[in-house]
JSON list of C-alpha atoms in Angstrom, two decimals:
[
{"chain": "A", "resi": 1, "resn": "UNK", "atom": "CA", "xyz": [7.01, -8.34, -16.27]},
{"chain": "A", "resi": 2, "resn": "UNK", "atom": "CA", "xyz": [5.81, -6.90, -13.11]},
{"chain": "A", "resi": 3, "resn": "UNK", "atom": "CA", "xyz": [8.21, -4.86, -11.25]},
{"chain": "A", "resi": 4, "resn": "UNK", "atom": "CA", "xyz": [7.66, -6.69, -7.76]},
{"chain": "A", "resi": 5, "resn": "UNK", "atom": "CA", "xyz": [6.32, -10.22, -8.17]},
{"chain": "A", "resi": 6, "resn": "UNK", "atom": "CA", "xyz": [5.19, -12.54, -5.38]},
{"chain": "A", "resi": 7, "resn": "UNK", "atom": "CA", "xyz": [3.33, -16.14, -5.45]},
{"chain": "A", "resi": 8, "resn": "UNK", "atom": "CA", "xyz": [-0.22, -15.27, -4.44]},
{"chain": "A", "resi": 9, "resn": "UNK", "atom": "CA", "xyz": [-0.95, -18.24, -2.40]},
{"chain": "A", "resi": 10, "resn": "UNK", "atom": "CA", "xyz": [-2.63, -19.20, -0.52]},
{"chain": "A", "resi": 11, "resn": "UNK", "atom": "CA", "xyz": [-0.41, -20.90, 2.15]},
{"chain": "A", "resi": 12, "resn": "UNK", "atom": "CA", "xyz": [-2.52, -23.34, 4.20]},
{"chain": "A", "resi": 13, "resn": "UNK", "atom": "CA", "xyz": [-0.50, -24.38, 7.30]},
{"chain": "A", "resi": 14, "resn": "UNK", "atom": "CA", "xyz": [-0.86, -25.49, 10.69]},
{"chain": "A", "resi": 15, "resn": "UNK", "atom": "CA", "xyz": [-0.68, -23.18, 13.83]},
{"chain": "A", "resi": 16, "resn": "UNK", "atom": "CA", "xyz": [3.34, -23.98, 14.76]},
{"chain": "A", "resi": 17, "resn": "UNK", "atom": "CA", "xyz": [4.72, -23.77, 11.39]},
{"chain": "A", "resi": 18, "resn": "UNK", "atom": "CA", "xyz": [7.28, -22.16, 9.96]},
{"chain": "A", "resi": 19, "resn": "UNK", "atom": "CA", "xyz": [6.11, -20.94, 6.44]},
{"chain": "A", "resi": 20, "resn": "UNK", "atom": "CA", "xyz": [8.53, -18.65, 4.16]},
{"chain": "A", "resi": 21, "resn": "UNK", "atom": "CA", "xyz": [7.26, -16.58, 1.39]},
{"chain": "A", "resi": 22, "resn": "UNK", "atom": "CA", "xyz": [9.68, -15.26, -1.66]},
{"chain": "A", "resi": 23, "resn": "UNK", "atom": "CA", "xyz": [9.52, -11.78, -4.01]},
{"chain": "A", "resi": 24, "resn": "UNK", "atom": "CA", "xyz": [11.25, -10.74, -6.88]},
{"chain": "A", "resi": 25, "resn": "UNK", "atom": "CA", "xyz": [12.43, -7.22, -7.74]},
{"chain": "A", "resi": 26, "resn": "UNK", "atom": "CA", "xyz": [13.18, -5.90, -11.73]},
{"chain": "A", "resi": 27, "resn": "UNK", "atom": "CA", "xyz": [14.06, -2.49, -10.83]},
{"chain": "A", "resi": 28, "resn": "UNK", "atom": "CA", "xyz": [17.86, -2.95, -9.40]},
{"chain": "A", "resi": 29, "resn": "UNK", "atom": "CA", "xyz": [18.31, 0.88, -8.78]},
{"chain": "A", "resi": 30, "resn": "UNK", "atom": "CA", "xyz": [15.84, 0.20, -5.91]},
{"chain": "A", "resi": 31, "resn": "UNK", "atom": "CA", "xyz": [16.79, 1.41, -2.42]},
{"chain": "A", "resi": 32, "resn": "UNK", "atom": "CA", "xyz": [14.43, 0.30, 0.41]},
{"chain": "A", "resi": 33, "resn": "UNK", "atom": "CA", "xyz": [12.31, -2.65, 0.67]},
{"chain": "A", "resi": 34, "resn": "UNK", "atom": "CA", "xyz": [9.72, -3.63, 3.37]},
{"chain": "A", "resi": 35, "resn": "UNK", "atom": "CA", "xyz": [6.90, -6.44, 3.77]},
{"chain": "A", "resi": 36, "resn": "UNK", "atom": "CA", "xyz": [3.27, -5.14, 4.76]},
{"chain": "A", "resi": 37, "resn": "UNK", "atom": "CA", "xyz": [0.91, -7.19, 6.02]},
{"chain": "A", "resi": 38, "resn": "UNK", "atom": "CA", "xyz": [-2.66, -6.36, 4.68]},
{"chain": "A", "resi": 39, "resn": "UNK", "atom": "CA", "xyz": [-5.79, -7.80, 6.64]},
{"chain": "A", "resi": 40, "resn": "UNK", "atom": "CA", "xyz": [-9.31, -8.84, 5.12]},
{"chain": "A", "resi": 41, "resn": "UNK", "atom": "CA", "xyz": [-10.97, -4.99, 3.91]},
{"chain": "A", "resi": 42, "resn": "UNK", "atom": "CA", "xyz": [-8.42, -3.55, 5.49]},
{"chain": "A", "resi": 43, "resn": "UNK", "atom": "CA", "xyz": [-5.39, -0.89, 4.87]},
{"chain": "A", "resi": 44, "resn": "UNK", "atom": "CA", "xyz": [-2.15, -2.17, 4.38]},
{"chain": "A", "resi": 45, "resn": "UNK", "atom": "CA", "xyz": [0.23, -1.99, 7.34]},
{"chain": "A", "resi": 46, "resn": "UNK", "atom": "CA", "xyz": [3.97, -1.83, 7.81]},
{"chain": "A", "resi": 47, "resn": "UNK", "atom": "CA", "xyz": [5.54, -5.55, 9.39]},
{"chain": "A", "resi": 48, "resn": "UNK", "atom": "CA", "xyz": [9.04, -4.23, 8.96]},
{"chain": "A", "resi": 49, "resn": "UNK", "atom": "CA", "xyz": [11.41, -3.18, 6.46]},
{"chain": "A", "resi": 50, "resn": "UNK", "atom": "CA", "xyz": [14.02, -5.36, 5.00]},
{"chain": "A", "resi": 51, "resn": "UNK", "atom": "CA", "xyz": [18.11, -4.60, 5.55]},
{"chain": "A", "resi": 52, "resn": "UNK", "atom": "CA", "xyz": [20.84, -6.11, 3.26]},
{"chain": "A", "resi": 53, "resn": "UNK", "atom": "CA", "xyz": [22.35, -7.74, 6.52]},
{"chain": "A", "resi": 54, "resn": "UNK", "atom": "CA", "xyz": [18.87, -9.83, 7.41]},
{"chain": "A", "resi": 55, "resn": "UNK", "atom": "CA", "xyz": [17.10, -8.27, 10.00]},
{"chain": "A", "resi": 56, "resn": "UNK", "atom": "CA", "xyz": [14.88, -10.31, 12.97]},
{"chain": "A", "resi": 57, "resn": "UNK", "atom": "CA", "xyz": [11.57, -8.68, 14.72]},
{"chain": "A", "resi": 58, "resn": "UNK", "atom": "CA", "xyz": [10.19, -12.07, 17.44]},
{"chain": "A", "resi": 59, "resn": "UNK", "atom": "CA", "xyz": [9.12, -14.76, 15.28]},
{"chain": "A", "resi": 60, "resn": "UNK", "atom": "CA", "xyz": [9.76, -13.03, 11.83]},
{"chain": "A", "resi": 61, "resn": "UNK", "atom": "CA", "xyz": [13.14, -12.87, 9.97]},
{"chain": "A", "resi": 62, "resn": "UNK", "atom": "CA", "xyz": [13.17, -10.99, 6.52]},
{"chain": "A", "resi": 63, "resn": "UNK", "atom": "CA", "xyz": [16.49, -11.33, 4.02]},
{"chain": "A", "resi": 64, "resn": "UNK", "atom": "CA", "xyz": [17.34, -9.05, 1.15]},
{"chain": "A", "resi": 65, "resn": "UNK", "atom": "CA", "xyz": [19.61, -10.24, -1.50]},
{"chain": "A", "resi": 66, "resn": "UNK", "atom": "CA", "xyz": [20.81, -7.20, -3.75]},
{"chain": "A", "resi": 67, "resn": "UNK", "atom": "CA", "xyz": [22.57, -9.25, -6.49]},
{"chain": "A", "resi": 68, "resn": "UNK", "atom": "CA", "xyz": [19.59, -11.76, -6.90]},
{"chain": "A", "resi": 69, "resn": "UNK", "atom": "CA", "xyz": [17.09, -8.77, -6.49]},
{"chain": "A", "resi": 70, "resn": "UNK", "atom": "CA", "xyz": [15.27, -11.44, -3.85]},
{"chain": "A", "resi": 71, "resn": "UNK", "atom": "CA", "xyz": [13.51, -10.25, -0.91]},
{"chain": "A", "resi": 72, "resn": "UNK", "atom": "CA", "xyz": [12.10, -13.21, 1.95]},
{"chain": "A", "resi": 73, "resn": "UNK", "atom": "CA", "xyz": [10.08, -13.12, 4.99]},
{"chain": "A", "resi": 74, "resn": "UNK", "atom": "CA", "xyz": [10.31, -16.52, 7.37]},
{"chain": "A", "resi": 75, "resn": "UNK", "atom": "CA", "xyz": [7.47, -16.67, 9.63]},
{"chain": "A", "resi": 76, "resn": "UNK", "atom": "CA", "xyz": [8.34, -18.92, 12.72]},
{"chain": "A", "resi": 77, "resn": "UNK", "atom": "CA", "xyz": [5.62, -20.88, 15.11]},
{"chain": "A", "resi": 78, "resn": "UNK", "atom": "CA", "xyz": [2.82, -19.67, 13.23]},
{"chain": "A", "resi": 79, "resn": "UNK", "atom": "CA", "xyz": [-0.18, -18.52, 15.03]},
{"chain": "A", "resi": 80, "resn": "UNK", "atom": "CA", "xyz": [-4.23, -18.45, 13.58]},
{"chain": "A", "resi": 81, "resn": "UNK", "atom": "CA", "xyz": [-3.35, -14.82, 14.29]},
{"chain": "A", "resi": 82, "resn": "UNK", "atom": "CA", "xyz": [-0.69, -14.45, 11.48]},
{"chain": "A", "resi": 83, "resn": "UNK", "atom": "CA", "xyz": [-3.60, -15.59, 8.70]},
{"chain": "A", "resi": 84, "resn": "UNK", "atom": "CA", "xyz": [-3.43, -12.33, 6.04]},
{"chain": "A", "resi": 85, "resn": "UNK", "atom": "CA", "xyz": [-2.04, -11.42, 2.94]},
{"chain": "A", "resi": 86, "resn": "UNK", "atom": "CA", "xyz": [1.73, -10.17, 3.20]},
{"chain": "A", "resi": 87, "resn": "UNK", "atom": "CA", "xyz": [3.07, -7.74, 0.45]},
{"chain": "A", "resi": 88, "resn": "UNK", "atom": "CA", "xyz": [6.25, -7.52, -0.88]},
{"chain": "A", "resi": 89, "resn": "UNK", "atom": "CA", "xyz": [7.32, -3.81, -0.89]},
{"chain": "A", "resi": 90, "resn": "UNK", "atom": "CA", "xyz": [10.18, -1.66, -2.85]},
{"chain": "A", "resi": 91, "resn": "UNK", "atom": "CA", "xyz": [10.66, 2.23, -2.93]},
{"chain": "A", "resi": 92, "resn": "UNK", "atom": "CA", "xyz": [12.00, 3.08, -6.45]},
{"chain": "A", "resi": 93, "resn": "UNK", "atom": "CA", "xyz": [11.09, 6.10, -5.91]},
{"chain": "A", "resi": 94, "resn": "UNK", "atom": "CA", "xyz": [14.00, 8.54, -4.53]},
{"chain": "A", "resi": 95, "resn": "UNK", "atom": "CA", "xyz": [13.75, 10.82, -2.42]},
{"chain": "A", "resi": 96, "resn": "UNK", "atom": "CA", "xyz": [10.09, 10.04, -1.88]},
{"chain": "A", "resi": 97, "resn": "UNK", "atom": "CA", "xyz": [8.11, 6.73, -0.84]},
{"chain": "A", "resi": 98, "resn": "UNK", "atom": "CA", "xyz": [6.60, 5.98, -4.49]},
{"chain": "A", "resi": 99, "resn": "UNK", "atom": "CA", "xyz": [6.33, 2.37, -3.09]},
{"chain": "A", "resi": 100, "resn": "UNK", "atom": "CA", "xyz": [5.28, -0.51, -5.53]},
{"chain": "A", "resi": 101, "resn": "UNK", "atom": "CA", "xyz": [3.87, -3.23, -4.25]},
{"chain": "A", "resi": 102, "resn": "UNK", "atom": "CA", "xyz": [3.41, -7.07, -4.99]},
{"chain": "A", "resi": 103, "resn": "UNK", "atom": "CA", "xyz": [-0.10, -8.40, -5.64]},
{"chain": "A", "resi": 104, "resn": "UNK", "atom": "CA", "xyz": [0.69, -10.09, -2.05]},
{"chain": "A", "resi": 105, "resn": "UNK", "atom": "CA", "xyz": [0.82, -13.58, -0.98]},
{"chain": "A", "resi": 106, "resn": "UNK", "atom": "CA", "xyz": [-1.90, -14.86, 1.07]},
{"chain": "A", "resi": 107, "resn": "UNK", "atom": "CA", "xyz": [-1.39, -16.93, 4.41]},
{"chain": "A", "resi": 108, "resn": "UNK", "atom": "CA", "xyz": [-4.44, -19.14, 6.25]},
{"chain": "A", "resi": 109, "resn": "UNK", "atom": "CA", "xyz": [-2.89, -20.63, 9.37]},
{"chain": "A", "resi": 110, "resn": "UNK", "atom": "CA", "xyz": [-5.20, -23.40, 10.93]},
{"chain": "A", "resi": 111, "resn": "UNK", "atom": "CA", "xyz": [-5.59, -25.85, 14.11]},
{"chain": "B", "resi": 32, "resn": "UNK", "atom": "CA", "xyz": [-6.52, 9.05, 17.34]},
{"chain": "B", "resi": 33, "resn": "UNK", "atom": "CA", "xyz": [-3.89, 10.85, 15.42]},
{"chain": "B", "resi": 34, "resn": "UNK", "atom": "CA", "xyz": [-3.42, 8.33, 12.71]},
{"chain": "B", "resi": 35, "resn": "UNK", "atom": "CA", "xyz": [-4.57, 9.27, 9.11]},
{"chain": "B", "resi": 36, "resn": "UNK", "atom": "CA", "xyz": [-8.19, 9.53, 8.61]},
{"chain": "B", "resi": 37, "resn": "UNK", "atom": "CA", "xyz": [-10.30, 9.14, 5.36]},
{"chain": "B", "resi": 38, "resn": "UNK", "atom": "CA", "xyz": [-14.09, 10.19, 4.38]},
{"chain": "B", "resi": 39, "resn": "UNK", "atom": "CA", "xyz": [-16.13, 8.92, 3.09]},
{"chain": "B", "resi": 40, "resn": "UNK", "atom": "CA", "xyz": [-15.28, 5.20, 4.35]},
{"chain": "B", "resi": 41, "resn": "UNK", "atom": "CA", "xyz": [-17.89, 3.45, 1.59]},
{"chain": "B", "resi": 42, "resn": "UNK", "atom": "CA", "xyz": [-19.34, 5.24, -1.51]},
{"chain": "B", "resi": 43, "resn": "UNK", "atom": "CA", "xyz": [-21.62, 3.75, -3.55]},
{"chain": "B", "resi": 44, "resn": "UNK", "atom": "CA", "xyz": [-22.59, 5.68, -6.43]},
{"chain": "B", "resi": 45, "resn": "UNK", "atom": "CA", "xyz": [-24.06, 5.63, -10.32]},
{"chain": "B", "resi": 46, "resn": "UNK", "atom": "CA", "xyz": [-21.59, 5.49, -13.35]},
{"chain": "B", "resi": 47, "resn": "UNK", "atom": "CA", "xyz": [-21.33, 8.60, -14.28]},
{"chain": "B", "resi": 48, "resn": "UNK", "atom": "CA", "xyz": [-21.28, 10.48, -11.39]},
{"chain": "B", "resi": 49, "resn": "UNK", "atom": "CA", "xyz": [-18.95, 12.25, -9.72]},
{"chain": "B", "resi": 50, "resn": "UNK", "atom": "CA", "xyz": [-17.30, 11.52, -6.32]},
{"chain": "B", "resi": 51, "resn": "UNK", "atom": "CA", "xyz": [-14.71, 13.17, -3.82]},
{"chain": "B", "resi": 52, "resn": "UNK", "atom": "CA", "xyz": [-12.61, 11.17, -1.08]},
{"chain": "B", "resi": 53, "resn": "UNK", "atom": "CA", "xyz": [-11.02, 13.47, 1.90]},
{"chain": "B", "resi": 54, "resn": "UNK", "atom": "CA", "xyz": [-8.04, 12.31, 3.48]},
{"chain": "B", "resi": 55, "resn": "UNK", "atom": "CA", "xyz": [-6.61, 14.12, 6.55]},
{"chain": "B", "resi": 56, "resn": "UNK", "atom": "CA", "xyz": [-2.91, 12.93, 6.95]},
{"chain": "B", "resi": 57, "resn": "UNK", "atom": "CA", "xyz": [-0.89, 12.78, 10.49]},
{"chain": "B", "resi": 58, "resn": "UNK", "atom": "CA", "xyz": [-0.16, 15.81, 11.49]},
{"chain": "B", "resi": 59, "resn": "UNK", "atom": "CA", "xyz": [2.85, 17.59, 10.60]},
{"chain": "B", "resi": 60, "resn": "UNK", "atom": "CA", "xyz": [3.52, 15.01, 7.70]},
{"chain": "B", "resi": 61, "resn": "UNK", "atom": "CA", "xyz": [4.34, 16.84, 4.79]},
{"chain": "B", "resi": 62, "resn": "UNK", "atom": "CA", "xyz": [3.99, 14.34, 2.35]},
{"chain": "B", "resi": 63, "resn": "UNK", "atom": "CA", "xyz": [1.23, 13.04, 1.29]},
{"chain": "B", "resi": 64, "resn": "UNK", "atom": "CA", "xyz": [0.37, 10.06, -1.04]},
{"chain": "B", "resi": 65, "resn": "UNK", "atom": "CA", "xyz": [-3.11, 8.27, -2.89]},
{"chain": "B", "resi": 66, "resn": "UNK", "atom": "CA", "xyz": [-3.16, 4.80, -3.96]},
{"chain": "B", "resi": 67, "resn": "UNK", "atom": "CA", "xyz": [-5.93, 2.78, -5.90]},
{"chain": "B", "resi": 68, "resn": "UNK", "atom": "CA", "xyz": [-6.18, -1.14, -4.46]},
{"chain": "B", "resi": 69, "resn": "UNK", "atom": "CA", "xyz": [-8.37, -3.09, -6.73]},
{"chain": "B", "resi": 70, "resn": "UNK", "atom": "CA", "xyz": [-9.77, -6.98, -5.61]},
{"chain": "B", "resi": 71, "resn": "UNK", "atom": "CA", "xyz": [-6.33, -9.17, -5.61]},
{"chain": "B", "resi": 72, "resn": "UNK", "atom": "CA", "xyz": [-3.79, -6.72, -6.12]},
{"chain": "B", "resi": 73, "resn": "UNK", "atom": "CA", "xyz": [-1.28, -5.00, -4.37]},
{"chain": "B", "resi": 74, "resn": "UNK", "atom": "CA", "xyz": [-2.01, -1.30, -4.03]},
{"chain": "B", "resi": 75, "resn": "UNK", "atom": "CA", "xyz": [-0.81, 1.00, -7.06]},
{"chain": "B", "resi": 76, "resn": "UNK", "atom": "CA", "xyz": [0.49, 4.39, -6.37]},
{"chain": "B", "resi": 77, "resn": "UNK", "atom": "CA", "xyz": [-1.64, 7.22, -8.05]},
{"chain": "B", "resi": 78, "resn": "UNK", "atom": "CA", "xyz": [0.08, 10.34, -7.04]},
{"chain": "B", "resi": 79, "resn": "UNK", "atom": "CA", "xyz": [1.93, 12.52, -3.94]},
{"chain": "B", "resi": 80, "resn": "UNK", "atom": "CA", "xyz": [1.92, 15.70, -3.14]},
{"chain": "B", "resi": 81, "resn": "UNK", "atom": "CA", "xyz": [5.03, 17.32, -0.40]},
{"chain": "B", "resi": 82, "resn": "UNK", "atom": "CA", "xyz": [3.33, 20.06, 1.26]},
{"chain": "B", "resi": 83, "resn": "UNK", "atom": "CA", "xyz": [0.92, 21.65, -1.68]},
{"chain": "B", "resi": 84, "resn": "UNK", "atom": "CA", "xyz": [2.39, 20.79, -4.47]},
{"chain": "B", "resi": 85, "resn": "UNK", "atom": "CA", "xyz": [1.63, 17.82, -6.63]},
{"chain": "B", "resi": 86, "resn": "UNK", "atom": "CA", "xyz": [5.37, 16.25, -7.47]},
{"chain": "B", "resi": 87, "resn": "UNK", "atom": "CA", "xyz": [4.22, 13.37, -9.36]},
{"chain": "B", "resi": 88, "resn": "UNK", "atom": "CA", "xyz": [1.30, 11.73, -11.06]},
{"chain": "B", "resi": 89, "resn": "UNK", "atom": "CA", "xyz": [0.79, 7.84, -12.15]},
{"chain": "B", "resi": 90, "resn": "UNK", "atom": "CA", "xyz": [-0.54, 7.10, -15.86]},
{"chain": "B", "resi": 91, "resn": "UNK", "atom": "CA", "xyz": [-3.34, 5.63, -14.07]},
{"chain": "B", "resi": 92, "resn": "UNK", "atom": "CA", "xyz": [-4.86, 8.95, -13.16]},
{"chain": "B", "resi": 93, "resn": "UNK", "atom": "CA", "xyz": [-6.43, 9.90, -16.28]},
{"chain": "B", "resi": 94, "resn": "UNK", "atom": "CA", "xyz": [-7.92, 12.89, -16.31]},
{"chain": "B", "resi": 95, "resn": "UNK", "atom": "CA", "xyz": [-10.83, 11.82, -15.04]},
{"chain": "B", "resi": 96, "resn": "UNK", "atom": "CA", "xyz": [-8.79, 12.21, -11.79]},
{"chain": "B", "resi": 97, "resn": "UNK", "atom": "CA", "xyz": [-8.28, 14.94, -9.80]},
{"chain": "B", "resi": 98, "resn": "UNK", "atom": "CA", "xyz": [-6.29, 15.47, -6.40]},
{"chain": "B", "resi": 99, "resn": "UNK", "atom": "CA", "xyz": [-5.65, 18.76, -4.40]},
{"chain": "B", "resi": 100, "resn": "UNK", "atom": "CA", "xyz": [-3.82, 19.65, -1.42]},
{"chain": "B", "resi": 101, "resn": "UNK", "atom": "CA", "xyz": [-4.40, 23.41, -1.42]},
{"chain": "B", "resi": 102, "resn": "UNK", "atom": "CA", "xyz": [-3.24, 24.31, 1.66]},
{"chain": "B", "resi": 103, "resn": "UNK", "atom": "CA", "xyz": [-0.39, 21.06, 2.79]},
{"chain": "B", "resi": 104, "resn": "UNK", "atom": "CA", "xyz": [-2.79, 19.39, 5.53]},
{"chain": "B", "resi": 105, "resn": "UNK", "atom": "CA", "xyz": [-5.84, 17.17, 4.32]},
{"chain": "B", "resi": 106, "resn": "UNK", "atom": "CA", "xyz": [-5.74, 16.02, 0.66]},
{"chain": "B", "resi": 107, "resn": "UNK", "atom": "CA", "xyz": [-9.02, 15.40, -1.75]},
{"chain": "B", "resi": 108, "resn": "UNK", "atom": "CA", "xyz": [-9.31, 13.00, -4.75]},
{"chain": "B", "resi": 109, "resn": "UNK", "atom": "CA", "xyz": [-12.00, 13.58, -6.87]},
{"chain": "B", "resi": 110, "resn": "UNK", "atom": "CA", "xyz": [-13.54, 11.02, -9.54]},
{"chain": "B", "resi": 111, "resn": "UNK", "atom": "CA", "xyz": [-15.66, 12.72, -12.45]},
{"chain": "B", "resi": 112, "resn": "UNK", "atom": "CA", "xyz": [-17.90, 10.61, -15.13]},
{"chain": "B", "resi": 113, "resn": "UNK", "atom": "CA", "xyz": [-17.09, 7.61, -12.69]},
{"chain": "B", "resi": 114, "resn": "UNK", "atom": "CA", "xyz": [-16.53, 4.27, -14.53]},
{"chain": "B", "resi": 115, "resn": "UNK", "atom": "CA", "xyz": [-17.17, 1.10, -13.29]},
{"chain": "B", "resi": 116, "resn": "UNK", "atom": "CA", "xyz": [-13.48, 0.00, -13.49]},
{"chain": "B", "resi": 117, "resn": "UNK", "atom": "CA", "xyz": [-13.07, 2.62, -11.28]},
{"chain": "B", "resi": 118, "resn": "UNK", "atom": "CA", "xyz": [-14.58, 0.53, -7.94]},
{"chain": "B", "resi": 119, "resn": "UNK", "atom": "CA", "xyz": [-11.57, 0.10, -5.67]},
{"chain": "B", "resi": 120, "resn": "UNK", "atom": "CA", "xyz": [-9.93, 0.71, -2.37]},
{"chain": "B", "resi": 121, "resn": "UNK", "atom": "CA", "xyz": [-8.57, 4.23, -2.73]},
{"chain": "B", "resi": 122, "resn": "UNK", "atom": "CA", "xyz": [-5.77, 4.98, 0.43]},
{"chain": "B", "resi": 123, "resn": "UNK", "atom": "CA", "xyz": [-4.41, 7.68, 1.41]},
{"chain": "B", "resi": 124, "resn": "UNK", "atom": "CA", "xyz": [-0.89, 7.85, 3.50]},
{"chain": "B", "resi": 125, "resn": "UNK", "atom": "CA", "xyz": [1.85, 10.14, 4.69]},
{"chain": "B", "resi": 126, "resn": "UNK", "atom": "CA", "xyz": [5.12, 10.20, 6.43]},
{"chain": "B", "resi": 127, "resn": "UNK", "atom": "CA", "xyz": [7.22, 13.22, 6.62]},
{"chain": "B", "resi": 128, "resn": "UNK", "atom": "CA", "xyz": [10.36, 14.11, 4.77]},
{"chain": "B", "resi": 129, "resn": "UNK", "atom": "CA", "xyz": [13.55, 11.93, 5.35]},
{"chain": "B", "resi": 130, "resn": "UNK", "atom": "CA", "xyz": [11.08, 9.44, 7.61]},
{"chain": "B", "resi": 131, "resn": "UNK", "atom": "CA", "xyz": [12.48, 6.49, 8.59]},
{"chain": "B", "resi": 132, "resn": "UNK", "atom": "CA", "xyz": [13.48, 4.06, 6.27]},
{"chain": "B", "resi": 133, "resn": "UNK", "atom": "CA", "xyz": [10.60, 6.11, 3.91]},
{"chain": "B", "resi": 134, "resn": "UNK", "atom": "CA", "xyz": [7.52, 3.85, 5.52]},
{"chain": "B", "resi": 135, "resn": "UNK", "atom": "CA", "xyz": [4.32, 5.19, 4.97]},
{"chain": "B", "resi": 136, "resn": "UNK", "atom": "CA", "xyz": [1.28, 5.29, 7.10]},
{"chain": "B", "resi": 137, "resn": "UNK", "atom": "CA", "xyz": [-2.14, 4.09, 5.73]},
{"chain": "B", "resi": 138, "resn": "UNK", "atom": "CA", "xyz": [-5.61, 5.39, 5.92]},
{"chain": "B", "resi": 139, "resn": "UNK", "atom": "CA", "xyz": [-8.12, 2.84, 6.13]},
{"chain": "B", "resi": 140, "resn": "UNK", "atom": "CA", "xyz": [-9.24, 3.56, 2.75]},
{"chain": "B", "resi": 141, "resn": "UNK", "atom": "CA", "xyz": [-12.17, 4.77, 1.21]},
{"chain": "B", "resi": 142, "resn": "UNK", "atom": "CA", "xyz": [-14.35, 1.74, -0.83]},
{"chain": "B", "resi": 143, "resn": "UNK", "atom": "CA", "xyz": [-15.45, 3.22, -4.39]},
{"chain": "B", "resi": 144, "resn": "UNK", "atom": "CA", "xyz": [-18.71, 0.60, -5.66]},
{"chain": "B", "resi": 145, "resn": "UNK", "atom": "CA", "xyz": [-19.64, 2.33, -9.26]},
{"chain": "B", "resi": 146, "resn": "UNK", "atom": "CA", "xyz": [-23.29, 0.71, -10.59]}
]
């Protein structure tokens, strides 16, 4: 079983969506948890991290649920800008960021 | 730009050769981390080092793999008797100790094509 697992996608919707995208966690011992958002060839970068208590940033809204081991990211009024692959993210690592990642779940927003 | 900065960007090389990546991390980050990103996956750490010293190492790096920070600033990965299952997306990050909430910044990756 992977340690982080996430439904690849894609997700086709229409610009003005609201589209929601679900990970999994095995390790329970793990202590911070983020989404990345990764565009086409490109490096990875930070959307924002994930607090027990939900946390909101604009149109995005990401939940953590410790006793499920469930992270979510809800994407609201999608825009053809949002289209990219969004990876589920948890530090096992201590001390330091050994950060595992999910294989992603891809997102194509259209007219 | 003071973001962290990889070379080269694209490599393509024989099997069997041997190749080196640079990565030059923000400045003042002490800790600095290489990742291998294959076509469809999520990236998979490979190793960090805090300041000069190498703390931890992934199975993946066989010991084919090599990575040095010899004096804590930029960082060099180097491939010998390259394979091609070694073609990936190798990246390079840092943050500094205790940064917040442990996020690390990306390099934008140096593209390994083995032939």
């Amino acid at each position: 079983r992977k340690e982080v697992e996430q439904d690849p996608g894609p997700f086709n919707v229409p610009e003005g969506a609201t589209v929601a995208f679900n990970c999994t966690y095995s390790n329970s011992a793990s202590q911070s948890f983020f989404w990345y958002r990764q565009d086409c060839r490109k490096e990875p970068k930070l959307l924002m991290s994930v607090y027990s208590s939900g946390n909101e940033d604009g149109r995005f809204t990401a939940q953590l649920n410790r006793a499920s081991q469930y992270i979510s990211l809800l994407i609201r009024d999608s825009k053809l800008s949002d289209s990219a692959t969004y990876l589920c993210v948890v530090n096992s690592g201590g001390t330091a960021s050994k950060l595992t990642f999910g294989t992603g779940t891809r997102l194509q927003v259209t007219l | 730009d003071t973001g962290v900065s990889q070379d080269p960007r694209h490599k393509i090389t024989k099997r069997g050769q041997n190749v080196t990546f640079r990565c030059d991390p923000i400045s003042e980050h002490n800790r600095l981390y290489w990742y291998r990103q294959t076509l469809g996956q999520g990236p998979e750490f490979l190793t960090y080092f805090q300041n000069e010293a190498q703390l931890e190492k992934s199975r993946l790096l066989s010991d084919r793999f090599s990575a040095e920070r010899p004096k804590g600033s930029f960082s060099t990965l180097e491939i010998q008797r390259t394979e091609q299952g070694d073609s990936a997306m190798y990246l390079c990050a840092s943050n500094p100790t205790g940064g917040r909430g442990n996020t690390i910044y990306f390099g934008e990756g140096s593209w390994l094509t083995v032939v």
